[in-house]
Short mmCIF file of C-alpha atoms and ligand atoms in Angstrom, two decimals:
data_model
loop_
_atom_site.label_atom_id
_atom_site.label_comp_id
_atom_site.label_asym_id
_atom_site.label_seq_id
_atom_site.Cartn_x
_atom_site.Cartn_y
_atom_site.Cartn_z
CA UNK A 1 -11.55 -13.65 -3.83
CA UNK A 2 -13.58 -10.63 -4.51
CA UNK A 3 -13.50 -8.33 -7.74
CA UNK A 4 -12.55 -5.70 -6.07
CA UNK A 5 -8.95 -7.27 -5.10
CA UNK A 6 -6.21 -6.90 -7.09
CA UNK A 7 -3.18 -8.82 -6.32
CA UNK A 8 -0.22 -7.49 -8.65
CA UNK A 9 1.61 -9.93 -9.98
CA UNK A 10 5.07 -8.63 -12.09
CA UNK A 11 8.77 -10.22 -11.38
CA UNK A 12 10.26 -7.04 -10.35
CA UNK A 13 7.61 -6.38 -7.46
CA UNK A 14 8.07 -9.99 -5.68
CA UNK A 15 11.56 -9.85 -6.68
CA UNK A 16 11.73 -6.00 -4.57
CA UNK A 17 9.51 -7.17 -2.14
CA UNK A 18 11.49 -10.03 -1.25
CA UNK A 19 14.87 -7.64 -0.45
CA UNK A 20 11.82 -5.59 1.85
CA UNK A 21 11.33 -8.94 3.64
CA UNK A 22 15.06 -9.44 4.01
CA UNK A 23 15.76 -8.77 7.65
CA UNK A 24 19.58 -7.53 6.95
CA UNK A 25 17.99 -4.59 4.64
CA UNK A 26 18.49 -1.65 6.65
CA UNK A 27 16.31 1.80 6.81
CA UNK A 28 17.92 3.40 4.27
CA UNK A 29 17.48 0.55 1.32
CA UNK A 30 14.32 -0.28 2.85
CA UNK A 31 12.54 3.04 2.52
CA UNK A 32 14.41 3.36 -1.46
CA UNK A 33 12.53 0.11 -2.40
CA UNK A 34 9.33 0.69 -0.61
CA UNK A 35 9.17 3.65 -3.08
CA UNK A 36 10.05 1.77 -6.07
CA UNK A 37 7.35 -0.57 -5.12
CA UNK A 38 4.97 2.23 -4.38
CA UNK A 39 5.85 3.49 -7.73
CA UNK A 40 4.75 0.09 -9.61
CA UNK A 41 1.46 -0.24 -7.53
CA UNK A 42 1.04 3.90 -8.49
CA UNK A 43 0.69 2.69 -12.44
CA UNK A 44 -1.56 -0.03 -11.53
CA UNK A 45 -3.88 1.72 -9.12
CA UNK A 46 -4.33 4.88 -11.56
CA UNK A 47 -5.15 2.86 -14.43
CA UNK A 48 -8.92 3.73 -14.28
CA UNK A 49 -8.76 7.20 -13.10
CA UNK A 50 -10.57 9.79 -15.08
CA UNK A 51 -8.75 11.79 -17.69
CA UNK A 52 -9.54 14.84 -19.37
CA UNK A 53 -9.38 15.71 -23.43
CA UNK A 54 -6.56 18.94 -23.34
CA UNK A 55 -5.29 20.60 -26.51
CA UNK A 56 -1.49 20.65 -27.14
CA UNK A 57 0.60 21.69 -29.66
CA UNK A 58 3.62 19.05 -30.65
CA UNK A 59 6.59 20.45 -32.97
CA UNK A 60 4.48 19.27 -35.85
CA UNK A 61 0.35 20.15 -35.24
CA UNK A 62 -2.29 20.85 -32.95
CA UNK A 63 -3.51 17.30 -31.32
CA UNK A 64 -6.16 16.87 -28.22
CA UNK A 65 -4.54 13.85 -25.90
CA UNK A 66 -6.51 12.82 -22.49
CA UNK A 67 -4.21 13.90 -19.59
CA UNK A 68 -4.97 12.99 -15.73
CA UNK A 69 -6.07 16.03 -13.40
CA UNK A 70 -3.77 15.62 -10.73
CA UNK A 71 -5.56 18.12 -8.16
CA UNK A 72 -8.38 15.58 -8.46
CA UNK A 73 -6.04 13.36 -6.73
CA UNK A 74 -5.66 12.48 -3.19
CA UNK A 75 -2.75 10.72 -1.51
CA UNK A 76 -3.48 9.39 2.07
CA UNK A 77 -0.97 8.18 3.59
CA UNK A 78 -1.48 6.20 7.09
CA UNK A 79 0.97 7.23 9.45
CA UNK A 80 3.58 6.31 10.03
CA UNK A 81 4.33 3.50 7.44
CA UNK A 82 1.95 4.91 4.87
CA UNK A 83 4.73 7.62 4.64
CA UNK A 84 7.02 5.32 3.08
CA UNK A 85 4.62 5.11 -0.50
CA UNK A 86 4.08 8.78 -0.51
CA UNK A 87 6.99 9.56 -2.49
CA UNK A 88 6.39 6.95 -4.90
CA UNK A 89 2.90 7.96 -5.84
CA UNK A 90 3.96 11.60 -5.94
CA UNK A 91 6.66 10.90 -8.24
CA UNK A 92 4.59 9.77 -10.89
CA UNK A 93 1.68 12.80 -9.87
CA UNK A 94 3.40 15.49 -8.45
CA UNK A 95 0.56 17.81 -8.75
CA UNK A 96 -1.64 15.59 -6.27
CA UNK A 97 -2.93 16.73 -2.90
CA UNK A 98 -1.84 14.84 -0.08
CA UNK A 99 -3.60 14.36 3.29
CA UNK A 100 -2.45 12.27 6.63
CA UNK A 101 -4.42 10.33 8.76
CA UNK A 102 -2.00 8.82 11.86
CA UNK A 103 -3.10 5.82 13.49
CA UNK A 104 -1.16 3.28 15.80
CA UNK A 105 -2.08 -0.05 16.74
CA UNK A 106 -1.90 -1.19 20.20
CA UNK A 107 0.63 -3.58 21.04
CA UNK A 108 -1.90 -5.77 23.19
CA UNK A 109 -5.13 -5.18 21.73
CA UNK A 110 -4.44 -4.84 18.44
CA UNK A 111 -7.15 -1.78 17.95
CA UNK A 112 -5.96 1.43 15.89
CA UNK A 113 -6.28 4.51 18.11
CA UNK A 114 -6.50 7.97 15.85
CA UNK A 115 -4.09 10.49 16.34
CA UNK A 116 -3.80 12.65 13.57
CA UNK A 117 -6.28 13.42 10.66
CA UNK A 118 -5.34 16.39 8.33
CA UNK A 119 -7.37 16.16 4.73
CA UNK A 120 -7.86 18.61 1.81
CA UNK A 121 -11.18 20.34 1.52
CA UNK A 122 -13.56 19.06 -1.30
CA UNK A 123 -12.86 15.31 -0.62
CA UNK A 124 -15.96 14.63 -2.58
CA UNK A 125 -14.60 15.42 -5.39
CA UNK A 126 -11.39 13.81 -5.66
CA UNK A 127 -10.25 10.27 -6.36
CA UNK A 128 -8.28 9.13 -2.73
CA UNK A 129 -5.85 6.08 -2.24
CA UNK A 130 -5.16 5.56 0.95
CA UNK A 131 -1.33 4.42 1.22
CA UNK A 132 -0.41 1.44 3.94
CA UNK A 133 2.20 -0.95 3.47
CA UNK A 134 0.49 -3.45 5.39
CA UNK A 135 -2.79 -4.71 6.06
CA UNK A 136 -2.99 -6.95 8.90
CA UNK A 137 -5.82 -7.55 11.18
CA UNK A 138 -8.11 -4.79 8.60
CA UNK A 139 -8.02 -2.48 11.69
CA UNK A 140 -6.48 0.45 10.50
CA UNK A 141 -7.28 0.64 7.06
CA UNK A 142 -11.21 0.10 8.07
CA UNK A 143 -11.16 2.69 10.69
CA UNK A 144 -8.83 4.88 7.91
CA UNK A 145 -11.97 4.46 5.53
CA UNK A 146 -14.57 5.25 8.30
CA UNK A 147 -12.20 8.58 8.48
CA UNK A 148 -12.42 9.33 4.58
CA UNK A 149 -16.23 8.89 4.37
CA UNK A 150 -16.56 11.14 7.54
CA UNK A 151 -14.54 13.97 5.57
CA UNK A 152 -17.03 13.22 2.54
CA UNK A 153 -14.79 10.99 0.36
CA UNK A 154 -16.76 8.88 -2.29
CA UNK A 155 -13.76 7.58 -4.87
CA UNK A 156 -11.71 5.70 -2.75
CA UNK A 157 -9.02 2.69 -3.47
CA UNK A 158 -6.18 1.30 -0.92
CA UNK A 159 -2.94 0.21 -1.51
CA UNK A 160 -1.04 -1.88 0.18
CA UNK A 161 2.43 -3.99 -0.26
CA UNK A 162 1.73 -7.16 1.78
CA UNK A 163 -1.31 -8.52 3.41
CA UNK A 164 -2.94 -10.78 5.23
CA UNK A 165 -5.91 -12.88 4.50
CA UNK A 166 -7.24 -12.09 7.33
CA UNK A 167 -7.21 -8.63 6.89
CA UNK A 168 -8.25 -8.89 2.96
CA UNK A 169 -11.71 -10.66 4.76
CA UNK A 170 -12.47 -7.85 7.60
CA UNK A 171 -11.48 -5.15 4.63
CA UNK A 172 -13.36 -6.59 1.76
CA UNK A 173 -16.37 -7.78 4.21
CA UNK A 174 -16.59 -4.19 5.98
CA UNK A 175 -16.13 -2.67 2.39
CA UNK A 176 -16.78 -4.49 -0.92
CA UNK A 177 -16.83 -1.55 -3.39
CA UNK A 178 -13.48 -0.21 -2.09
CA UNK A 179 -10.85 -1.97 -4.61
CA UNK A 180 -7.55 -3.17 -2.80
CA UNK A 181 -4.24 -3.34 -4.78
CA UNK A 182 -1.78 -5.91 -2.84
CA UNK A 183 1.89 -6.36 -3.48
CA UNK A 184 1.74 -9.97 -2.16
CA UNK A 185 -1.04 -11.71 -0.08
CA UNK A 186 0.78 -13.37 2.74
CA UNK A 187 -0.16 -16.98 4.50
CA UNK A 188 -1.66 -15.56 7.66
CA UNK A 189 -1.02 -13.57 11.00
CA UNK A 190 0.61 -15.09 14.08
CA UNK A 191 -0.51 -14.20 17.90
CA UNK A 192 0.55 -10.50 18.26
CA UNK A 193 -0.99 -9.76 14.84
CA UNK A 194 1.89 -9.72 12.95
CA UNK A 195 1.79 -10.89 8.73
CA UNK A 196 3.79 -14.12 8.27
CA UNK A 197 6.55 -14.26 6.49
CA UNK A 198 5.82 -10.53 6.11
CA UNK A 199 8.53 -8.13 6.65
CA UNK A 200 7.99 -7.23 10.51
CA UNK A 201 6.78 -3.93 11.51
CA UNK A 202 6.84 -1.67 8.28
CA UNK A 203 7.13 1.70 10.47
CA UNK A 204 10.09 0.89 12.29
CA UNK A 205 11.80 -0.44 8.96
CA UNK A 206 11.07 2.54 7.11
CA UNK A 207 12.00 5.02 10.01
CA UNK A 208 14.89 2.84 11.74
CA UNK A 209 13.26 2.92 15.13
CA UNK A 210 13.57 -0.98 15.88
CA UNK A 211 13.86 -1.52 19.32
C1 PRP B 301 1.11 -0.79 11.10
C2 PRP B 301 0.85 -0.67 9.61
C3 PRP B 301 -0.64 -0.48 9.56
C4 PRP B 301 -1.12 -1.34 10.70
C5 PRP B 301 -1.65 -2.61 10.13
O1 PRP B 301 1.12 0.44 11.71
O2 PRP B 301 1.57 0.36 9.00
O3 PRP B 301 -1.06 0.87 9.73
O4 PRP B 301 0.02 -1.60 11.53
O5 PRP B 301 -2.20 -3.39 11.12
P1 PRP B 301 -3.75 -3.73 11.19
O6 PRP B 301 -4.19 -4.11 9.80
O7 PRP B 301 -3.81 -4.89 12.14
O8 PRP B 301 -4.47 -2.53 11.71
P2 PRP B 301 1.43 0.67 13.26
O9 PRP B 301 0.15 0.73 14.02
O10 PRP B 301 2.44 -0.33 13.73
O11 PRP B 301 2.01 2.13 13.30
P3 PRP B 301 3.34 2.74 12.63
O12 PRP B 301 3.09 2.82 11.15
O13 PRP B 301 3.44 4.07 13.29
O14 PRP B 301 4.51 1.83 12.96
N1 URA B 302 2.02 -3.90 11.09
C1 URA B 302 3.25 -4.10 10.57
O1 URA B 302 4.01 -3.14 10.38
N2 URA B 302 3.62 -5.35 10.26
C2 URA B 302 2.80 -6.41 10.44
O2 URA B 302 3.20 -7.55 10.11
C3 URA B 302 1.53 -6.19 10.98
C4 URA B 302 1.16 -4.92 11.30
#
């Protein structure tokens, strides 16, 4: 396994990602605990991010503490699922910019089609995680990337909850420099694509739109 790929390992995140997995968890528990797990992997992913030296005052003296610039930060969620983690990371740094990219994944193919792409100016200059519960086939996330870099991003990092091997190997071959933070690495996809055991499809969990 690459450098670059983190696989989180704490209690509480298998232990919340196993009640995501649970098929009887319906939308609304689903989306609380895809937050709470987007919250976790928000402490781990930020660990390295730059900080700045600021001068505050506490009740007792003058003291210079390193404090993260939040409008250096860029949440991208990939639509729809990515949604889900949005909250999470903007709990912890509410002063972050936030930009969409939409994708969807045909059913037969398997190939992301773009739909939507709305980003903050001065990508370059920001740190971006890009925000997907699930990385399957690589697909989305790589074509999510190709987006980023087109809009200038540099500093970039993806998130997801579960993946798939074979998408960690079409990610991490396409893009070795980009670190991935995984909530569990799964045993492998089955015919239409979809991460075993996984959780099913993330979207229509989150937004309640199973068929
Ligand atoms: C899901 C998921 C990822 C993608 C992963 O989205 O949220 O974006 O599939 O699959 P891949 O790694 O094989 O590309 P989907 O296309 O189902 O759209 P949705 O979020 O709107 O449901
Ligand atoms: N997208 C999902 O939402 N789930 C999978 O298992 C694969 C792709």
């Amino acid at each position: 396994m690459e450098d670059n790929v983190i696989i989180l390992k704490h209690p509480l995140l298998t232990h919340k990602i196993a009640i995501l997995r649970d098929k009887t968890t319906h939308p609304g528990e689903f989306r609380r605990i895809v937050k709470e797990v987007a919250v976790m992997e928000a402490y781990a992913a930020l660990r390295d991010v730059p900080t700045i030296d600021v001068e505050i005052e506490t009740p007792l003296e003058k003291t210079v503490q390193p404090m993260v610039k939040g409008n250096k930060l860029c949440f991208v969620p990939i639509l729809r699922a990515g949604m889900g983690m949005v909250d999470g990371f903007t709990e912890v740094i509410p002063s972050a910019r936030v930009g969409h990219i939409g994708l969807y994944r045909d059913e037969i193919t398997h190939e992301p089609h773009e739909y939507y792409c709305k980003l903050p100016d001065h990508l370059e200059k920001m740190e971006v995680f890009l925000l997907d519960p699930m990385l399957a086939t690589g697909g989305s996330a790589i074509d999510a990337v190709k987006m980023l870099k087109a809009h200038g991003a540099k500093k970039i990092r993806f998130v997801c909850i579960i993946a798939a091997p074979e998408g960690v190997k079409a990610f991490t071959e396409k893009y070795p420099d980009i670190p991935l933070y995984i909530g569990a690495l799964d045993r492998q996809l089955n015919d239409a694509a979809y991460i075993c055991p996984g959780l099913g499809d993330a979207g229509d969990r989150i937004f309640g739109t199973i068929k």
